[in-house]
Coordinates of C-alpha atoms in Angstrom, one line a residue:
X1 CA -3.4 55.5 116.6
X2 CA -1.6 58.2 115.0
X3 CA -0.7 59.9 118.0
X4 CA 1.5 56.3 119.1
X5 CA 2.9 56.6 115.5
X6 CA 3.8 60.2 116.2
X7 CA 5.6 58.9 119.7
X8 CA 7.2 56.0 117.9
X9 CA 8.5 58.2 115.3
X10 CA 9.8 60.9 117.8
X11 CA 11.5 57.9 120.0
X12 CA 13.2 56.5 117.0
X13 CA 14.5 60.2 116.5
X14 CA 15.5 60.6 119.8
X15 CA 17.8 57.4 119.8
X16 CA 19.6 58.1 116.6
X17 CA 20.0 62.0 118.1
X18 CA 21.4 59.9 121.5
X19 CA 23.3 57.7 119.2
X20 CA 25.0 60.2 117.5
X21 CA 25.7 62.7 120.2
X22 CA 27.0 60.9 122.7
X23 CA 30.1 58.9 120.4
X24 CA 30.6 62.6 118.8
X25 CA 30.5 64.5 122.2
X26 CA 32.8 61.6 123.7
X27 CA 35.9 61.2 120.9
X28 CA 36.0 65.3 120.7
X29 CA 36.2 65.1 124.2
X30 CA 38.8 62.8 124.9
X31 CA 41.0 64.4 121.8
X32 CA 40.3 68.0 123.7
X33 CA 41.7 66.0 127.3
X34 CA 44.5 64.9 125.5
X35 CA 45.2 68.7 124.2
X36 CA 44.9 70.2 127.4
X37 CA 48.0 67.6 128.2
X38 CA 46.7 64.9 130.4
X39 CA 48.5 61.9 130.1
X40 CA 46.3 58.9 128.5
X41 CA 46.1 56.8 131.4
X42 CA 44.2 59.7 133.3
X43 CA 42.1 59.7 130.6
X44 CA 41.4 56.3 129.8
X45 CA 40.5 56.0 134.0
X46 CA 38.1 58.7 133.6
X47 CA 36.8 60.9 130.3
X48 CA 36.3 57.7 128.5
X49 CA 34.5 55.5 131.3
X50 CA 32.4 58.2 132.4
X51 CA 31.7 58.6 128.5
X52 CA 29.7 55.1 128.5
X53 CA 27.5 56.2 130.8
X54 CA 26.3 59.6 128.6
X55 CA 23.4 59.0 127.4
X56 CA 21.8 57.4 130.8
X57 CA 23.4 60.4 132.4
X58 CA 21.8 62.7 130.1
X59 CA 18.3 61.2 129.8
X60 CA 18.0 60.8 133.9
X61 CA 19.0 64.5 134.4
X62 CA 16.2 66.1 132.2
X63 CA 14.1 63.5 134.0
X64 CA 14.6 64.3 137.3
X65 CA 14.7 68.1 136.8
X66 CA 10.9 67.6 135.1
X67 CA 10.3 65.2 138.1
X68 CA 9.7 62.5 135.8
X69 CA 11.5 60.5 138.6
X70 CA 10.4 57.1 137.0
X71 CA 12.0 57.8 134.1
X72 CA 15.2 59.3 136.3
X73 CA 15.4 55.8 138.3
X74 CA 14.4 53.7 135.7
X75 CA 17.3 55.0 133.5
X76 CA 19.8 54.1 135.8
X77 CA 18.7 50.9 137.6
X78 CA 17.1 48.9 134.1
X79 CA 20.2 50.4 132.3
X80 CA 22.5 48.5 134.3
X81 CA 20.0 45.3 134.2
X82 CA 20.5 45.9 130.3
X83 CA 24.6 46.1 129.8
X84 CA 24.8 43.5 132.1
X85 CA 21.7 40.9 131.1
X86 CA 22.2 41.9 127.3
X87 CA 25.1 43.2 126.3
X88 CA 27.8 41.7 128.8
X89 CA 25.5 38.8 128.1
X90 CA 26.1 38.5 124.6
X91 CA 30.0 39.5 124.7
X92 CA 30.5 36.6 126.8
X93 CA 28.0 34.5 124.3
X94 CA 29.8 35.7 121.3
X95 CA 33.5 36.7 121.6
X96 CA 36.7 36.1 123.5
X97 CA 36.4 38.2 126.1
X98 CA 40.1 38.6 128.0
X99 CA 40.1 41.1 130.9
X100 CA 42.0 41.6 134.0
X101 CA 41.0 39.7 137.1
X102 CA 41.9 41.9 140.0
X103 CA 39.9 44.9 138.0
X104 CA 36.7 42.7 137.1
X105 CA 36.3 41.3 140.5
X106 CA 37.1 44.7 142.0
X107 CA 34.6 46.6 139.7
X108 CA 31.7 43.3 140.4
X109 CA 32.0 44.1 144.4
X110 CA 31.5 47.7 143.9
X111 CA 28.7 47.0 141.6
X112 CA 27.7 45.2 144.7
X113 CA 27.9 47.8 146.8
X114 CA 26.1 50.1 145.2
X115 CA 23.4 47.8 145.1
X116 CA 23.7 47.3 148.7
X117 CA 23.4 50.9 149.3
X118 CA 20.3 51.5 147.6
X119 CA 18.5 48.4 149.8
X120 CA 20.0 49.7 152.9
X121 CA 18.7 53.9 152.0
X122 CA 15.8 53.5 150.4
X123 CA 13.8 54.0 153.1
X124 CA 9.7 54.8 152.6
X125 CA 9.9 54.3 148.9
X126 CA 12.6 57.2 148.4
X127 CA 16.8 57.5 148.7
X128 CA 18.0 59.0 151.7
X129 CA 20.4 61.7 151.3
X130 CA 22.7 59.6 153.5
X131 CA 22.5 57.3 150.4
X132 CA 23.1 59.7 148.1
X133 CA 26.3 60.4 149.7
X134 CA 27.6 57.0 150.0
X135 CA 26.6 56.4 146.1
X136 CA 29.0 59.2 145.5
X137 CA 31.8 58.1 147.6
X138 CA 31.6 54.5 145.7
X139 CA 31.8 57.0 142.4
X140 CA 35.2 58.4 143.5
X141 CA 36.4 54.6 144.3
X142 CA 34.8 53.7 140.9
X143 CA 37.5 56.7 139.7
X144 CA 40.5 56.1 141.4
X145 CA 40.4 52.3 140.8
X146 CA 40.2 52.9 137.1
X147 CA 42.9 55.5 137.0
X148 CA 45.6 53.0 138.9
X149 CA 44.5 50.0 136.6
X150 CA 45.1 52.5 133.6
X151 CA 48.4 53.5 135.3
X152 CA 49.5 50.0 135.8
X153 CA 48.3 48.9 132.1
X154 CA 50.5 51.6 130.7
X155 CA 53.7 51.3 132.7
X156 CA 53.7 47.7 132.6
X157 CA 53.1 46.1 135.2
X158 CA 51.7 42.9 135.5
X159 CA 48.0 42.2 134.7
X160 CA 46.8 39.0 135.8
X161 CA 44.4 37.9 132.4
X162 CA 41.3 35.9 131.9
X163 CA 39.5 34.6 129.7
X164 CA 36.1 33.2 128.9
X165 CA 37.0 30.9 126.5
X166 CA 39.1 28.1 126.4
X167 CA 42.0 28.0 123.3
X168 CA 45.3 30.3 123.3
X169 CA 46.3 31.6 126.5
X170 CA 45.2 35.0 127.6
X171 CA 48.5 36.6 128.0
X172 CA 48.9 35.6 124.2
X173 CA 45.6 37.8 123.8
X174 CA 47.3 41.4 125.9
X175 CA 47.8 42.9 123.1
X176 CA 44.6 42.6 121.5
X177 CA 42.7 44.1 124.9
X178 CA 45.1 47.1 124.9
X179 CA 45.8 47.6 121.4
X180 CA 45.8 50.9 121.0
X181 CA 42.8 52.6 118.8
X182 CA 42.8 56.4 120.0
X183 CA 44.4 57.9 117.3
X184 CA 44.4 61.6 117.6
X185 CA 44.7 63.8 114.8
X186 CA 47.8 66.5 115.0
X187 CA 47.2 69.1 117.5
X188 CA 47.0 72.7 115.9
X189 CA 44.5 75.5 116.2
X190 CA 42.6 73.9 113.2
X191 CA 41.6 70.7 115.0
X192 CA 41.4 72.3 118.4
X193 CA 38.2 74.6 117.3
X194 CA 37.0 71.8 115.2
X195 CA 37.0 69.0 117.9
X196 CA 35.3 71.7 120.8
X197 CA 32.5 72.6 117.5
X198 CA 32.3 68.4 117.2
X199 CA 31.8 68.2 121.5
X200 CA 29.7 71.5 121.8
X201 CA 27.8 70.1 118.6
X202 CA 27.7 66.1 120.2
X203 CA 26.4 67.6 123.4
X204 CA 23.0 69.8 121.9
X205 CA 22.4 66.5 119.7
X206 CA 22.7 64.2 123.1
X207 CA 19.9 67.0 124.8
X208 CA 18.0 67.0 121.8
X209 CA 17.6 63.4 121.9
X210 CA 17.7 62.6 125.6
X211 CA 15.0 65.3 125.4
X212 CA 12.6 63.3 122.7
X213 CA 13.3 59.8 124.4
X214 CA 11.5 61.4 127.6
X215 CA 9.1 63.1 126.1
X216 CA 7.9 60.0 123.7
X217 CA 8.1 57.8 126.8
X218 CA 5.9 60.1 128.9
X219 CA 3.4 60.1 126.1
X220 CA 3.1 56.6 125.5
X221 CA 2.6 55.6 129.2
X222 CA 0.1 58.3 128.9
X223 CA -1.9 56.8 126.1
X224 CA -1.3 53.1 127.1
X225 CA -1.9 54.0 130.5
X226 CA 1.0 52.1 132.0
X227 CA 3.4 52.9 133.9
X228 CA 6.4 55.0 133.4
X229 CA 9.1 52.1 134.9
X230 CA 7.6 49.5 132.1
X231 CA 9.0 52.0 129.3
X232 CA 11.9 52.5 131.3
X233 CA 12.7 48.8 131.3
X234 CA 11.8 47.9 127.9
X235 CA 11.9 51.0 125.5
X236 CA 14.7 53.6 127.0
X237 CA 17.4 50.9 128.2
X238 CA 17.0 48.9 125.2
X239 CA 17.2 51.6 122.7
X240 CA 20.3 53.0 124.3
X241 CA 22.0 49.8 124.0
X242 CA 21.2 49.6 120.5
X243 CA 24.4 51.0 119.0
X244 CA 26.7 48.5 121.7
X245 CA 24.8 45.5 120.1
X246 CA 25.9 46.3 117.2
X247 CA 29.3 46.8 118.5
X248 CA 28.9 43.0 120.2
X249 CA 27.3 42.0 116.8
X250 CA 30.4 43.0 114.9
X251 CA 27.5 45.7 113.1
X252 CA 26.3 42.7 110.9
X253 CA 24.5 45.0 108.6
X254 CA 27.4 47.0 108.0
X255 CA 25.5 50.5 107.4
X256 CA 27.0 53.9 107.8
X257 CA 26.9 53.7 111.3
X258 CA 29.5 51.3 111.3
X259 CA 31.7 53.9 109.9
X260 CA 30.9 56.4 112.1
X261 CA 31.0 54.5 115.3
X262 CA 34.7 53.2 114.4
X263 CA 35.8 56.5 113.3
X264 CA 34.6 58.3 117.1
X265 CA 35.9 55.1 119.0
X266 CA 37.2 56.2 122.1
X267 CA 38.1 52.7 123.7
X268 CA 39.5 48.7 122.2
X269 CA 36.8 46.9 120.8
X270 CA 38.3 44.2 123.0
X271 CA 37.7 46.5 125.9
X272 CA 33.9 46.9 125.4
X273 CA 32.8 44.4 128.1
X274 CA 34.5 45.8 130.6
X275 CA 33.2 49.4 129.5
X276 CA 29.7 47.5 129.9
X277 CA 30.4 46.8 133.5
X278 CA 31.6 50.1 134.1
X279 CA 28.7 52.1 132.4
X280 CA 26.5 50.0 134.7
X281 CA 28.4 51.0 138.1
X282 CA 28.5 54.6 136.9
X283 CA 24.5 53.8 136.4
X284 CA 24.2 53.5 140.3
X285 CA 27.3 55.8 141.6
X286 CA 26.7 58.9 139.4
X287 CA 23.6 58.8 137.1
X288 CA 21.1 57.8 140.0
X289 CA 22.8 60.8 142.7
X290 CA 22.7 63.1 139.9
X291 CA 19.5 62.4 139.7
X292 CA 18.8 62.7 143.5
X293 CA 20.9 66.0 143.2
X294 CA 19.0 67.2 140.4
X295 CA 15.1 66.3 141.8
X296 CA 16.2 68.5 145.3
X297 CA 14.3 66.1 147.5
X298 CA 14.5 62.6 148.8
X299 CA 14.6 60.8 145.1
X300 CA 11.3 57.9 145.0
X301 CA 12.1 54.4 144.0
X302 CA 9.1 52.8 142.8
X303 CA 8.0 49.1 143.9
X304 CA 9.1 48.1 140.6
X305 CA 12.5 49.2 140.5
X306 CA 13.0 47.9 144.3
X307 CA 11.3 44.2 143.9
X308 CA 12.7 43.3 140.1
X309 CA 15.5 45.7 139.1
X310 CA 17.9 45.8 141.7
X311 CA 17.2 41.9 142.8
X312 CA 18.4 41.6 138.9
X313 CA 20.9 43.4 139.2
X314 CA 22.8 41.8 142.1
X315 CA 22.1 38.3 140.8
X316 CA 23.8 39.0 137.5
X317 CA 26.6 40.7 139.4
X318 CA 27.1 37.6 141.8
X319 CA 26.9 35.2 138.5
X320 CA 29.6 37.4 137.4
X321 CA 31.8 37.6 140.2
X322 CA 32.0 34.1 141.2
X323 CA 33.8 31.8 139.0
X324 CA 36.5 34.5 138.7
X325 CA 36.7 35.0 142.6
X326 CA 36.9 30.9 142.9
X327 CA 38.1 29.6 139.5
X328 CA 40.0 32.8 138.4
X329 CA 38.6 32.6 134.5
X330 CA 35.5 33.1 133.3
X331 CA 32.6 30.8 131.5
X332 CA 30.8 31.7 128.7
X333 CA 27.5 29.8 130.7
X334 CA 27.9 33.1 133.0
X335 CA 26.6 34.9 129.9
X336 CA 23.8 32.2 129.4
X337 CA 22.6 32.6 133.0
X338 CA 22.6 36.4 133.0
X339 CA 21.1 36.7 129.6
X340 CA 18.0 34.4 131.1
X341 CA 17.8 36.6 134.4
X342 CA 16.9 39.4 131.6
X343 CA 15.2 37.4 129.4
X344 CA 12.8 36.3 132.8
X345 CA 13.5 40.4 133.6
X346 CA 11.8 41.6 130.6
X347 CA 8.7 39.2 131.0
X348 CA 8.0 39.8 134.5
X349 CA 8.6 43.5 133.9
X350 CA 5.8 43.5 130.9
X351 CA 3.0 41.0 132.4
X352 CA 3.7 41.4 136.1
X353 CA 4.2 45.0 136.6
X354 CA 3.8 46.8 140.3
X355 CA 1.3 49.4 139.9
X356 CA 2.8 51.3 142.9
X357 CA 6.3 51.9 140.4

């Protein structure tokens, strides 16, 4: 018993560690982009999406380099179940989500390509490298679609708006997706060292914590004698989405978090569902080749991940895809539907697991 206390108490470390590292690692990194002169739609396309996607990144490379591959897979695949079952979810649930059609529909059908990719090369229970490949090449597409939608955000031209709720209409709303919340400080020698201390510092705390989220997961499927994917699922992906629920939640409990998450923003608050369906691409394009890259054989996908997380994850990203492919708007009953996929997700997951994850 106190040995699951001591693993609790060294996950709940790790996550605040993750918490903290990655927003601090990410708004000293952007302000250091911006120094070095790139303009802000380069860096909106790529430092800050790539950002979202951190702490999975993070976690899944120490995984896979201790051939902890469960944990490495599990990262990536039930991380993108989560930010789209949950926190996509309750963004559509929960506030007046307005994005841009042509990018949301683009960025669902590379979601479901990457999907596609891993049935299609996941051959024998592992990826192919051939896979591998191809999930890289959908990463560079992820990139350069999210640098011309930046580009076309900043020089004006015309965005074609949804919304997911009915009431004023979404071009009235522009201005609150793209308001502008990056506010650098003045650039001199002062705030250059103390920004690349704040992203060398942001990056040890992310290791630090990546580092005691793997280690206290590893220990409890050891003592429960479970399986790795189960804590991968439940623990892991719902601890790093902690601090975006709050975000969703409008941080109910106020708290110094609050503070400190609005002071290291790096994106709109109304831009955070779309950053949710980015960090789950980026899941599938970058943090599950890295991972491939990282283990230096053929990566294994457990049962567990093949038969419930990626089935989840294409269902959600059809529910999503749909109504603003055929409709052009979105519902907030797309947010019911995909928070009951998890919902069903999670309980499978817990009392039907696949022993051969």
């Amino acid at each position: 018993m106190e040995t699951v206390f001591l693993a609790l108490l060294l996950y709940a470390a790790g996550l605040v560690l993750t918490a903290v590292g990655s927003r601090l690692s990410s708004r000293c990194a952007t302000w250091c982009c911006s120094l070095c002169g790139l303009p802000m739609w380069v860096v909106g396309g790529t430092v800050v999406a790539l950002c979202t996607a951190l702490p999975q990144l993070m976690l899944a490379f120490l995984a896979a380099g201790l051939s902890v591959t469960a944990l490495a897979v599990g990262t990536a695949l039930a991380g993108a179940v989560t930010e789209l079952g949950l926190v996509f979810a309750l963004c559509l649930l929960r506030r007046d989500v307005v994005v841009d059609r042509r990018e949301f529909c683009t960025k669902c059908l590379l979601l479901l390509s990457a999907c596609a990719v891993i049935l299609l090369f996941v051959r024998d229970g592992t990826l192919s490298y051939t896979g591998t490949g191809l999930l890289m090449a959908l990463f560079v597409l992820f990139v350069l679609e999210n640098i011309a939608y930046q580009y076309r955000f900043v020089y004006g031209e015309e965005l074609h708006l949804m919304q997911a709720a009915p009431g004023a209409p979404a071009a009235e709303k522009a201005e609150s997706y793209s308001a502008r919340t990056m506010m650098f400080p003045a650039m001199s020698i002062g705030s250059s060292l103390r920004n690349l201390g704040g992203m060398v510092l942001g990056l040890a705390l992310l290791c630090a914590g990546a580092g005691a989220l793997l280690t206290s997961a590893v220990g409890l499927a050891n003592l429960t004698g479970t399986i790795q994917a189960l804590w991968a699922a439940t623990l892991i992906s719902f601890g790093l989405s902690l601090p975006l629920l709050a975000e969703v939640l409008h941080h109910p409990f106020g708290s110094i978090w609050k503070r400190f998450a609005e002071r290291c923003r790096i994106y709109p608050p109304a831009a955070l569902p779309m950053q949710m369906l980015n960090s789950a691409i980026l899941n599938l394009t970058l943090v599950l080749p890295v991972s491939s890259l990282m283990y230096r054989r053929r990566l294994p996908v457990g049962a567990q991940f093949r038969y419930y997380d990626l089935p989840m994850c294409i269902l959600m990203a059809v529910v999503l895809l749909l109504p603003p492919l055929i409709k052009k708007r979105l519902y907030r009953w797309q947010g019911g539907v995909c928070l009951a996929l998890y919902l069903f997700y999670l309980a499978v997951s817990l009392f039907a697991p696949v022993a051969a994850a």
